[in-house]
Amino acid sequence: MSNTFGKIFTLTSFGESHGAAVGGVIDGFPAGIDIDLAFIQSELNRRRPGNAKVATARKEADEVELLSGIFEGKSTGTPIGFLVHNTSQLSSDYDHLQNLYRPSHADYTYDVKYGIRDHRGGGRSSARETIARVVAGAFAKLVLQKYGIEIIAYTSRIGEIRLESDFTGFKELQDSIKSNLVNCPDPVIAAQMEEYLAQLKEEGDSAGGIVSCLVRNVPAGLGEPVFDKLHARLGSAMLSINAAKGFEYGLGFDFAGRKGSEVNDEFVIDRASNQESGIKKECPDSWLLAPDSISTRTNFSGGIQGGISNGQDIYFRVAVKPIATIAKEQHTVTKAGEEVTLAARGRHDPCVIPRAIVVVEAMAAMTVLDMILLARK
Amino acid sequence: MSNTFGKIFTLTSFGESHGAAVGGVIDGFPAGIDIDLAFIQSELNRRRPGNAKVATARKEADEVELLSGIFEGKSTGTPIGFLVHNTSQLSSDYDHLQNLYRPSHADYTYDVKYGIRDHRGGGRSSARETIARVVAGAFAKLVLQKYGIEIIAYTSRIGEIRLESDFTGFKELQDSIKSNLVNCPDPVIAAQMEEYLAQLKEEGDSAGGIVSCLVRNVPAGLGEPVFDKLHARLGSAMLSINAAKGFEYGLGFDFAGRKGSEVNDEFVIDRASNQESGIKKECPDSWLLAPDSISTRTNFSGGIQGGISNGQDIYFRVAVKPIATIAKEQHTVTKAGEEVTLAARGRHDPCVIPRAIVVVEAMAAMTVLDMILLARK
Amino acid sequence: MSNTFGKIFTLTSFGESHGAAVGGVIDGFPAGIDIDLAFIQSELNRRRPGNAKVATARKEADEVELLSGIFEGKSTGTPIGFLVHNTSQLSSDYDHLQNLYRPSHADYTYDVKYGIRDHRGGGRSSARETIARVVAGAFAKLVLQKYGIEIIAYTSRIGEIRLESDFTGFKELQDSIKSNLVNCPDPVIAAQMEEYLAQLKEEGDSAGGIVSCLVRNVPAGLGEPVFDKLHARLGSAMLSINAAKGFEYGLGFDFAGRKGSEVNDEFVIDRASNQESGIKKECPDSWLLAPDSISTRTNFSGGIQGGISNGQDIYFRVAVKPIATIAKEQHTVTKAGEEVTLAARGRHDPCVIPRAIVVVEAMAAMTVLDMILLARK
Amino acid sequence: MSNTFGKIFTLTSFGESHGAAVGGVIDGFPAGIDIDLAFIQSELNRRRPGNAKVATARKEADEVELLSGIFEGKSTGTPIGFLVHNTSQLSSDYDHLQNLYRPSHADYTYDVKYGIRDHRGGGRSSARETIARVVAGAFAKLVLQKYGIEIIAYTSRIGEIRLESDFTGFKELQDSIKSNLVNCPDPVIAAQMEEYLAQLKEEGDSAGGIVSCLVRNVPAGLGEPVFDKLHARLGSAMLSINAAKGFEYGLGFDFAGRKGSEVNDEFVIDRASNQESGIKKECPDSWLLAPDSISTRTNFSGGIQGGISNGQDIYFRVAVKPIATIAKEQHTVTKAGEEVTLAARGRHDPCVIPRAIVVVEAMAAMTVLDMILLARK
């Protein structure tokens, strides 16, 4: 097992779906940061099932308890222990799955690796594991806010329904994605997605999709070549999320069909910077090395060149597979090698995406903060 | 900088394009392995420019010198230092680039991060950095061979020319990709790719593409949830390669458009295993936990479920952007903020792929070996 | 902050003296181990103040709660979250210390490092931090027991009262140290130590001392040269314990006055091994490389040569300083730079040692288990 | 094997006594530092056998070659590869040792751990391994000099000949230790030590001793509680040096016999700081958190409290055992289990200390620099 994420800012997480609690320890968090507990809880609420139309019926309060590292409302630089109790689980719901390997789940591989497995609700491979990520990501965002760094993820595709182009302005994104259940910036597309998910629920089926993410105001100079390139760290973080199957940044796979003369990002002198004045006011002095006036005419690179941020917007996409749990009957085998059929009982999400948005943001926030702390001069 | 790759089997690399040498230190290499120097050199030869039609004219012997860790032809368990001298560089070729930021290169970002830069030939961001990866990957392959684990990468797309379907049998791949300069298993497609690259050279332009990779005979049970999932480690390794812009495994981004009922991999009892008998003969006993007879009917998952290998073929794809150096005139700026134009002199590769094939294999080999050493019981 | 210990078997700990809880996450714990909760709690009880004569009056239940990683009484290989609630603290006891730097405590250095500090009861620098070590050490012992590896620590010196020679047999140690409050194997010396501590309590003063530790049945071959030599890892582990000021193994500092001809450990063929038969029954096969019959005539080396265990008993000593909190009046300064005097209120331990014994064992157990997991072949 | 030292500033070393070369890769070295090659070589010369009276006759040039990471005399932030060729070795000298385990050497333990061993000159366990430490330590010193941090090690004991008290002023130390072959600050004691070593050479025997080390001008606030306390990292670094058997800082083991009222370090306001003005001129701003005027009346703590530096002098001691190779006849066994006798041929150092002084300084320099880079804000 490797349950620690990061090098300087680290999250060590624990917890199974149907154990006593999920939680973690955040280490390397800077001292003296105001801890806005309401914000942290609100981030956690974003990953809760919000609407029966597109998500599961399991309703847990998921209230985070902070156990250490905070004194009189501020971080002290010591580790922050936290947990969320599991309250609504019914273990008996899973008795029939004890010796059975659900298709495209981690039941079989955990059994092979460990020789033992908490089968209730997926155990450690449950999406409840992401609770710790969201809490730690919320803490990371509290620091990034000081530097003016903003992160926003949104749904760009579910099934065959997708956005035409990737994204427009940041502020528009922020407003538009809140207006619908799938966090898609285009309201028309969003409505189609919602309709599609409702239909899949009806059918007992599930859909894959793509989450896009935009990180802006990252100063130039972030990233550790050669093996900890900024995009390699982001990619590893995203691919560690349940159901993630692909990662690309900038033009990504679309680079394959392009010529250098079309997609090289020419440098220009940016005489009227589009960055709001004062945004870097609180940045460490070392970040001022970057001449603000050098920009690029295009940003096919996705804000990263040679593994190091170049001061332009960083954007990337994460592909997720359809949720493996479906109500349709499937064939599978038992631990003992018998062939059986299986159909999920109860109600399950038809798509991981609506609840994965905040997880993608959390992993991006932790990655960027860790790289900032690594890069301090 | 973060120039160490891996956790137990590690490569720490060094070297710039026009310095004295590139090289590295391999640590954590098992003791008692026969070191086939000819094999290691042959792997290194695979990344050398082989043919003027599709690659650069820089011809260096690139002979690897092994400095330690080997005694009487066998590894001793102590670190293996190695280097390759840089012999053919002409630093003066790069004088005009000293204060200029080439579009979509790492010149600008290195300057911002470090405040100083060896501008000759890209310095540390040069593709010569991959020499250390190939050498260490060759060492890793020597161990994987013992377990019957095989890795093969090939070109599946250059520009708009691409394979229809991903891959067929392993042995067919091995034979077919050697028959052409671009390591594409389909000879007709390969010829078109070669033609396209020749044309781009003529035009002074460059192309992106996709490298596919297949790893077979990896036993079930490899991978460290939750943050070191096998595919997260593979993704990070691939994304650390120069010019890589995307990574996907299994169906990857194509999952986005599929339903769970279509792409879940049902488990079956594999009464006639297609694995050659005896392939795991030398595997550690702990690997025998996996019941060989459990297989999957389909393999959309790409051999990994819940971050752990399931015993099926592992396959993934890496997207690379067009090489940034092109002969066409481009606009850019100097360190001092002047706007200038630039056109690459001399001859440059029109596509990174033919030489990147062996690098992809090397990173895969190092990743799989490191995960094996982490997973020992 | 660096609150993670170990490389494969890791403990990440959190918690302040007067926060909600202290606890941690154990990662890399082998799957399938029977978890004896009563044993773990009994280890924790060993560090509790047991007797008013030699220790503080603070009485907390210190009951450990296990939150994850265990299913039906066995470890599952997933991370083990645990906590112990802080129940008996009275924060107001510490109000007068808020802006004052107690001599030889960490008040000043934490303030300088973090700019903020939870002053109540020493915050993170409190000895309550060792609770997490003891819990994780107890888990480690559960695995080591399987291999027949035993660890025992005892008091060899308090003030000027000390054992003549270091230790005798293991079984004798086990029985004798339980017979007195200071865990000293010699009952006469132990009585003197108890008397001395009682006298110091009366005086409001404190004493330093030495904890000795013996680890037996460690197979030959453990340790990772060159920077993770077994004794370097043990030394680092011991020096990380509160109040530790020195570490030596084998003859240690006494080597300084000896000649090579006196203290070299000659190898001999051990025709009648003194190791109980069957002790290594459950050891991994890889450990059988060591020819059991090769032993040493003397063991000045302390069971480690070249950073690798040689199969003989490992023994080492840890020097601890007198507890900094004393009832006698001392001079110091405030945060604002005023000179003040201070005398500790309430009752405090006169010596860290009686409660540190189990902490030393715990750190030894974690270190040895981690090295075993690193060394698997 | 674990051949990487440090977390941010790292040294990865390689090389055996009789292989082609010893060397390493320094990573995380700050960019823009002037590289004084003459200084680096001079540090390396300090560990060479200097005088037949107290050291071996093996004379190698030991010239360091820098292979990367430096451009136009300055560090670039990229990894620094370096090597020193082994030139004077005669492998045949060691033929008789191939299957024989020298007492108190690492022959037996390496054989058990790896199953194979380069027996020539001790292979990886040779003191030639320290060459990489000295080179990397010299690089670290180049950075520490910028901050005014100075490190000096000296001989405080050889056999029964020892300094009365630990050390006096820094400048006196610097001058006095150069005046004799054993780097002892007291010329009378030094002469006795030299005489004693000459006598041991005559006898074919060897002596242990103690190296003391003083680090001054380390700002308050350095160290990472709880597991990477500054003294735990220093202890681990020192204990990783060949022949080291003990480590203590401040009063160390002498704390065992003292009372808290005697050895607590009271804080005082230091109205006339004894630190030269301007010494911290180049320190990062974050270090200015420490109020310079707070000092301690005594420094029994050795400059570290709670694992964090308090701004006072840091001092520690390293115990080393007598060199295991002696000319006197000893009993031992062969790999095959035969009992044989052995007497070292040729000339060997009677004591490791004269050549270990610079190694102790190097490890201290690397540790302090790494902690500085970790602590940046």
PDB file of C-alpha atoms in Angstrom, chain A residues 142-214:
ATOM      1  CA  LEU A 142      -6.672  27.829   1.613  1.00  0.00           C
ATOM      2  CA  VAL A 143      -2.966  28.370   0.934  1.00  0.00           C
ATOM      3  CA  LEU A 144      -3.282  28.737  -2.834  1.00  0.00           C
ATOM      4  CA  GLN A 145      -5.891  31.462  -2.367  1.00  0.00           C
ATOM      5  CA  LYS A 146      -3.215  33.566  -0.726  1.00  0.00           C
ATOM      6  CA  TYR A 147      -1.238  33.450  -3.948  1.00  0.00           C
ATOM      7  CA  GLY A 148      -4.242  34.136  -6.156  1.00  0.00           C
ATOM      8  CA  ILE A 149      -4.083  30.619  -7.641  1.00  0.00           C
ATOM      9  CA  GLU A 150      -7.518  29.352  -8.641  1.00  0.00           C
ATOM     10  CA  ILE A 151      -8.620  25.900  -9.723  1.00  0.00           C
ATOM     11  CA  ILE A 152     -11.851  24.948 -11.397  1.00  0.00           C
ATOM     12  CA  ALA A 153     -12.950  21.587 -12.769  1.00  0.00           C
ATOM     13  CA  TYR A 154     -16.028  20.910 -14.834  1.00  0.00           C
ATOM     14  CA  THR A 155     -17.708  18.255 -16.901  1.00  0.00           C
ATOM     15  CA  SER A 156     -16.799  18.432 -20.567  1.00  0.00           C
ATOM     16  CA  ARG A 157     -18.229  15.101 -21.666  1.00  0.00           C
ATOM     17  CA  ILE A 158     -20.620  12.381 -20.531  1.00  0.00           C
ATOM     18  CA  GLY A 159     -21.170   9.552 -22.961  1.00  0.00           C
ATOM     19  CA  GLU A 160     -21.456  11.085 -26.407  1.00  0.00           C
ATOM     20  CA  ILE A 161     -22.658  14.432 -25.095  1.00  0.00           C
ATOM     21  CA  ARG A 162     -19.835  16.902 -25.019  1.00  0.00           C
ATOM     22  CA  LEU A 163     -18.751  20.521 -25.125  1.00  0.00           C
ATOM     23  CA  GLU A 164     -17.708  21.823 -28.505  1.00  0.00           C
ATOM     24  CA  SER A 165     -14.649  23.625 -27.275  1.00  0.00           C
ATOM     25  CA  ASP A 166     -12.815  23.265 -24.078  1.00  0.00           C
ATOM     26  CA  PHE A 167     -13.443  26.321 -21.975  1.00  0.00           C
ATOM     27  CA  THR A 168     -13.646  30.046 -22.089  1.00  0.00           C
ATOM     28  CA  GLY A 169     -13.068  32.505 -19.295  1.00  0.00           C
ATOM     29  CA  PHE A 170     -12.532  31.523 -15.704  1.00  0.00           C
ATOM     30  CA  LYS A 171     -15.202  33.699 -14.173  1.00  0.00           C
ATOM     31  CA  GLU A 172     -17.782  32.504 -16.682  1.00  0.00           C
ATOM     32  CA  LEU A 173     -16.905  28.937 -15.763  1.00  0.00           C
ATOM     33  CA  GLN A 174     -17.305  29.621 -12.091  1.00  0.00           C
ATOM     34  CA  ASP A 175     -20.790  30.990 -12.504  1.00  0.00           C
ATOM     35  CA  SER A 176     -22.063  28.623 -15.147  1.00  0.00           C
ATOM     36  CA  ILE A 177     -21.079  25.291 -13.645  1.00  0.00           C
ATOM     37  CA  LYS A 178     -23.041  25.953 -10.485  1.00  0.00           C
ATOM     38  CA  SER A 179     -26.278  26.252 -12.382  1.00  0.00           C
ATOM     39  CA  ASN A 180     -26.668  22.539 -13.032  1.00  0.00           C
ATOM     40  CA  LEU A 181     -26.229  19.162 -11.392  1.00  0.00           C
ATOM     41  CA  VAL A 182     -23.433  17.975 -13.672  1.00  0.00           C
ATOM     42  CA  ASN A 183     -21.206  21.047 -13.358  1.00  0.00           C
ATOM     43  CA  CYS A 184     -21.094  21.621 -17.092  1.00  0.00           C
ATOM     44  CA  PRO A 185     -20.561  25.237 -18.167  1.00  0.00           C
ATOM     45  CA  ASP A 186     -22.991  25.073 -21.097  1.00  0.00           C
ATOM     46  CA  PRO A 187     -26.583  24.955 -19.779  1.00  0.00           C
ATOM     47  CA  VAL A 188     -27.979  23.342 -22.913  1.00  0.00           C
ATOM     48  CA  ILE A 189     -25.389  20.596 -22.933  1.00  0.00           C
ATOM     49  CA  ALA A 190     -25.807  20.221 -19.190  1.00  0.00           C
ATOM     50  CA  ALA A 191     -29.508  19.579 -19.586  1.00  0.00           C
ATOM     51  CA  GLN A 192     -28.783  16.879 -22.148  1.00  0.00           C
ATOM     52  CA  MET A 193     -26.285  15.277 -19.805  1.00  0.00           C
ATOM     53  CA  GLU A 194     -28.746  15.259 -16.938  1.00  0.00           C
ATOM     54  CA  GLU A 195     -31.354  13.716 -19.185  1.00  0.00           C
ATOM     55  CA  TYR A 196     -28.907  11.069 -20.329  1.00  0.00           C
ATOM     56  CA  LEU A 197     -27.915  10.159 -16.775  1.00  0.00           C
ATOM     57  CA  ALA A 198     -31.564   9.894 -15.742  1.00  0.00           C
ATOM     58  CA  GLN A 199     -32.150   7.540 -18.657  1.00  0.00           C
ATOM     59  CA  LEU A 200     -29.136   5.392 -17.712  1.00  0.00           C
ATOM     60  CA  LYS A 201     -30.412   5.131 -14.145  1.00  0.00           C
ATOM     61  CA  GLU A 202     -33.643   3.882 -15.553  1.00  0.00           C
ATOM     62  CA  GLU A 203     -31.789   1.312 -17.660  1.00  0.00           C
ATOM     63  CA  GLY A 204     -29.577   0.246 -14.786  1.00  0.00           C
ATOM     64  CA  ASP A 205     -26.517   1.237 -16.789  1.00  0.00           C
ATOM     65  CA  SER A 206     -23.672   3.726 -16.389  1.00  0.00           C
ATOM     66  CA  ALA A 207     -21.633   6.190 -18.464  1.00  0.00           C
ATOM     67  CA  GLY A 208     -18.043   7.337 -18.772  1.00  0.00           C
ATOM     68  CA  GLY A 209     -16.952  10.883 -19.374  1.00  0.00           C
ATOM     69  CA  ILE A 210     -14.290  13.543 -19.181  1.00  0.00           C
ATOM     70  CA  VAL A 211     -13.514  16.083 -16.479  1.00  0.00           C
ATOM     71  CA  SER A 212     -11.635  19.164 -17.609  1.00  0.00           C
ATOM     72  CA  CYS A 213      -9.686  21.313 -15.191  1.00  0.00           C
ATOM     73  CA  LEU A 214      -8.215  24.776 -15.366  1.00  0.00           C
TER      74      LEU A 214
END
